[in-house]
Amino acid sequence: MLFDKDRHESLSKSSWKPNIVEAEIFSIIDDIQGSLLPDACWPTHPLDAESYPKTGPKWAAYAGAAGTIHALQILSGYGYKISDLSGLIAVVYQSFLKTPDVSVEPGLQLGELGILMPAILAQPDDEKLTKLVMRCMEDTIALPLYEITSGQSGMMHAALALYRKTAKAHWKDLYLKGAKSLMDHWTQDPDTGQWLWQSQVFGPKRHYYGACHGITGNANILLQGADLLPPGYTEMIIKRTVSTLHRSAKQESNLANWTLCTKPNIDKLLVQWCHGAAGIVTAMARTPVIDSPEAKQLDHLLEQTGELVWQAGPLVKGANICHGTSGNGYAFLYLYQKTGKSVWLDRARQFAMHAIEQCQKARLHYGQGRFTLWTGDAGLAIYLYHCITPEKAAIPGLDLF
């Protein structure tokens, strides 16, 4: 088996109904706005409390107030009536510095940068804020991480988004500094021929494959900014990445998945955004189209991988993006954008209906919503909107700011 059946559940039989989807988006927005606490945060969900060693409110983009504010910012941009809470970021930032979710760090999902992004998106010309954001970005470059959560590639997503939004050269320069750091530390294993980064995340040093900490996540952000890189880089990045994916893939009956990392004693076959098949698809589906054997090989591999996500089914961990049903649903939306095949959109929408049921059941079970971007309802609301308007689909807080 290329996935663990115990991590998945049977797909809901509910058919796609846009009115139900819209109603759930409104319900989530109302729940988030009505649950804001006086100290600029939201009640911590029991599942998020279990994930962190420290008690108390959460502030970072991943599972804290900053991510929720950013999600509302995105939904407001889509036309939903939402109060602008970007002014609360100053309070959120100072609270994070005093009592961080994990530790005080500069990165995107768990650190300062992700907290400051909603503020600078609202005030891109604020010089003081710009200097602070630039300092956070600079601080990620020398870290031995080479991944999205806290490292260079997460910073690069933010820098590239700000450059595309403002055309200001300093954001481009920071993106390129991150790209140089990634390229300088991308090495080929002499035994396997695989091109990998050694990422020191949460302590251990490992060579990951997935979208969050691994080769595909890094290749994605390098390719998204390919127009800023030297000539020939696009072909080289695609060749290295596809070769590595092909060599490392676990394949069976026209399906494909990858282990967590190269360590032989860690052989988990997850099907999530953060690790495994779903994230491999979202990271690589937007690869620039070029006429090469590797590009054709990638197209076939992505179809196999997307099929595995479908056959595995929704995740028991809930409706969220990082390791839940919405994140896996984004794999279908990205494949729909890439191929135009309606089967992928239909599958994304079926996952959306299932995710709605998961969210509603969890709300009843825990007596509250999960007010977070990556692990909870705020991210789900954006995914649901993208299932209605699939041409806009992009993972929030990463491919979408």
GROMACS .gro file of N, CA and C in nm, residues 67-120:
model
  162
   67GLY      N    1  -0.215   3.443   1.118
   67GLY     CA    2  -0.269   3.367   1.006
   67GLY      C    3  -0.418   3.389   0.987
   68THR      N    4  -0.489   3.402   1.098
   68THR     CA    5  -0.633   3.426   1.091
   68THR      C    6  -0.661   3.563   1.032
   69ILE      N    7  -0.585   3.664   1.075
   69ILE     CA    8  -0.600   3.798   1.020
   69ILE      C    9  -0.570   3.799   0.871
   70HIS      N   10  -0.467   3.727   0.832
   70HIS     CA   11  -0.432   3.718   0.690
   70HIS      C   12  -0.542   3.650   0.610
   71ALA      N   13  -0.598   3.543   0.664
   71ALA     CA   14  -0.708   3.473   0.596
   71ALA      C   15  -0.826   3.567   0.575
   72LEU      N   16  -0.862   3.643   0.677
   72LEU     CA   17  -0.972   3.740   0.664
   72LEU      C   18  -0.939   3.846   0.560
   73GLN      N   19  -0.814   3.886   0.554
   73GLN     CA   20  -0.768   3.983   0.455
   73GLN      C   21  -0.791   3.928   0.313
   74ILE      N   22  -0.756   3.802   0.294
   74ILE     CA   23  -0.775   3.739   0.163
   74ILE      C   24  -0.924   3.730   0.128
   75LEU      N   25  -1.004   3.687   0.223
   75LEU     CA   26  -1.148   3.674   0.199
   75LEU      C   27  -1.213   3.810   0.174
   76SER      N   28  -1.165   3.912   0.241
   76SER     CA   29  -1.214   4.047   0.215
   76SER      C   30  -1.184   4.089   0.072
   77GLY      N   31  -1.065   4.054   0.025
   77GLY     CA   32  -1.028   4.082  -0.113
   77GLY      C   33  -1.117   4.012  -0.214
   78TYR      N   34  -1.180   3.904  -0.172
   78TYR     CA   35  -1.273   3.831  -0.258
   78TYR      C   36  -1.416   3.886  -0.249
   79GLY      N   37  -1.433   3.991  -0.172
   79GLY     CA   38  -1.562   4.058  -0.169
   79GLY      C   39  -1.649   4.031  -0.049
   80TYR      N   40  -1.603   3.952   0.046
   80TYR     CA   41  -1.682   3.926   0.167
   80TYR      C   42  -1.670   4.045   0.263
   81LYS      N   43  -1.781   4.078   0.329
   81LYS     CA   44  -1.782   4.191   0.421
   81LYS      C   45  -1.712   4.151   0.551
   82ILE      N   46  -1.592   4.203   0.570
   82ILE     CA   47  -1.509   4.165   0.683
   82ILE      C   48  -1.439   4.289   0.737
   83SER      N   49  -1.431   4.300   0.868
   83SER     CA   50  -1.358   4.412   0.929
   83SER      C   51  -1.209   4.396   0.903
   84ASP      N   52  -1.143   4.507   0.872
   84ASP     CA   53  -0.998   4.504   0.850
   84ASP      C   54  -0.928   4.497   0.986
   85LEU      N   55  -0.864   4.384   1.012
   85LEU     CA   56  -0.797   4.364   1.140
   85LEU      C   57  -0.645   4.377   1.131
   86SER      N   58  -0.596   4.425   1.016
   86SER     CA   59  -0.451   4.434   0.999
   86SER      C   60  -0.387   4.530   1.101
   87GLY      N   61  -0.468   4.623   1.153
   87GLY     CA   62  -0.417   4.715   1.256
   87GLY      C   63  -0.384   4.646   1.387
   88LEU      N   64  -0.432   4.522   1.406
   88LEU     CA   65  -0.403   4.448   1.528
   88LEU      C   66  -0.266   4.381   1.524
   89ILE      N   67  -0.201   4.382   1.408
   89ILE     CA   68  -0.075   4.310   1.393
   89ILE      C   69   0.031   4.362   1.489
   90ALA      N   70   0.033   4.492   1.516
   90ALA     CA   71   0.133   4.547   1.609
   90ALA      C   72   0.120   4.481   1.747
   91VAL      N   73  -0.003   4.462   1.793
   91VAL     CA   74  -0.026   4.395   1.921
   91VAL      C   75   0.013   4.248   1.912
   92VAL      N   76  -0.026   4.183   1.803
   92VAL     CA   77   0.007   4.041   1.783
   92VAL      C   78   0.159   4.022   1.783
   93TYR      N   79   0.229   4.111   1.713
   93TYR     CA   80   0.375   4.099   1.702
   93TYR      C   81   0.443   4.113   1.838
   94GLN      N   82   0.403   4.212   1.915
   94GLN     CA   83   0.462   4.231   2.048
   94GLN      C   84   0.428   4.115   2.140
   95SER      N   85   0.309   4.062   2.129
   95SER     CA   86   0.270   3.946   2.210
   95SER      C   87   0.354   3.824   2.173
   96PHE      N   88   0.380   3.808   2.045
   96PHE     CA   89   0.464   3.697   1.999
   96PHE      C   90   0.606   3.709   2.056
   97LEU      N   91   0.661   3.829   2.055
   97LEU     CA   92   0.796   3.848   2.106
   97LEU      C   93   0.805   3.814   2.255
   98LYS      N   94   0.697   3.840   2.329
   98LYS     CA   95   0.695   3.810   2.472
   98LYS      C   96   0.668   3.663   2.500
   99THR      N   97   0.573   3.605   2.428
   99THR     CA   98   0.536   3.464   2.451
   99THR      C   99   0.518   3.396   2.316
  100PRO      N  100   0.626   3.359   2.248
  100PRO     CA  101   0.616   3.300   2.114
  100PRO      C  102   0.548   3.164   2.115
  101ASP      N  103   0.491   3.128   2.001
  101ASP     CA  104   0.424   2.999   1.988
  101ASP      C  105   0.523   2.885   2.016
  102VAL      N  106   0.643   2.895   1.956
  102VAL     CA  107   0.748   2.796   1.979
  102VAL      C  108   0.871   2.867   2.033
  103SER      N  109   0.929   2.957   1.952
  103SER     CA  110   1.042   3.040   1.992
  103SER      C  111   1.041   3.164   1.904
  104VAL      N  112   1.114   3.266   1.944
  104VAL     CA  113   1.124   3.385   1.861
  104VAL      C  114   1.217   3.353   1.744
  105GLU      N  115   1.162   3.356   1.625
  105GLU     CA  116   1.239   3.326   1.505
  105GLU      C  117   1.188   3.415   1.391
  106PRO      N  118   1.267   3.428   1.283
  106PRO     CA  119   1.229   3.523   1.178
  106PRO      C  120   1.138   3.468   1.069
  107GLY      N  121   1.109   3.338   1.066
  107GLY     CA  122   1.050   3.274   0.949
  107GLY      C  123   0.904   3.302   0.920
  108LEU      N  124   0.855   3.236   0.813
  108LEU     CA  125   0.723   3.265   0.758
  108LEU      C  126   0.608   3.203   0.838
  109GLN      N  127   0.610   3.073   0.861
  109GLN     CA  128   0.494   3.010   0.923
  109GLN      C  129   0.496   3.017   1.075
  110LEU      N  130   0.613   3.011   1.135
  110LEU     CA  131   0.622   3.008   1.281
  110LEU      C  132   0.685   3.133   1.343
  111GLY      N  133   0.725   3.229   1.260
  111GLY     CA  134   0.801   3.341   1.312
  111GLY      C  135   0.750   3.479   1.277
  112GLU      N  136   0.840   3.574   1.288
  112GLU     CA  137   0.808   3.716   1.274
  112GLU      C  138   0.755   3.752   1.135
  113LEU      N  139   0.817   3.698   1.032
  113LEU     CA  140   0.780   3.736   0.896
  113LEU      C  141   0.632   3.709   0.867
  114GLY      N  142   0.586   3.590   0.903
  114GLY     CA  143   0.447   3.557   0.878
  114GLY      C  144   0.351   3.646   0.955
  115ILE      N  145   0.393   3.691   1.071
  115ILE     CA  146   0.309   3.782   1.150
  115ILE      C  147   0.301   3.919   1.085
  116LEU      N  148   0.411   3.965   1.029
  116LEU     CA  149   0.418   4.100   0.974
  116LEU      C  150   0.357   4.109   0.833
  117MET      N  151   0.342   3.998   0.765
  117MET     CA  152   0.293   4.003   0.626
  117MET      C  153   0.156   4.069   0.611
  118PRO      N  154   0.055   4.040   0.694
  118PRO     CA  155  -0.073   4.108   0.675
  118PRO      C  156  -0.061   4.260   0.689
  119ALA      N  157   0.029   4.304   0.776
  119ALA     CA  158   0.047   4.449   0.796
  119ALA      C  159   0.111   4.513   0.675
  120ILE      N  160   0.217   4.454   0.622
  120ILE     CA  161   0.285   4.518   0.508
  120ILE      C  162   0.204   4.503   0.379
   0.00000   0.00000   0.00000
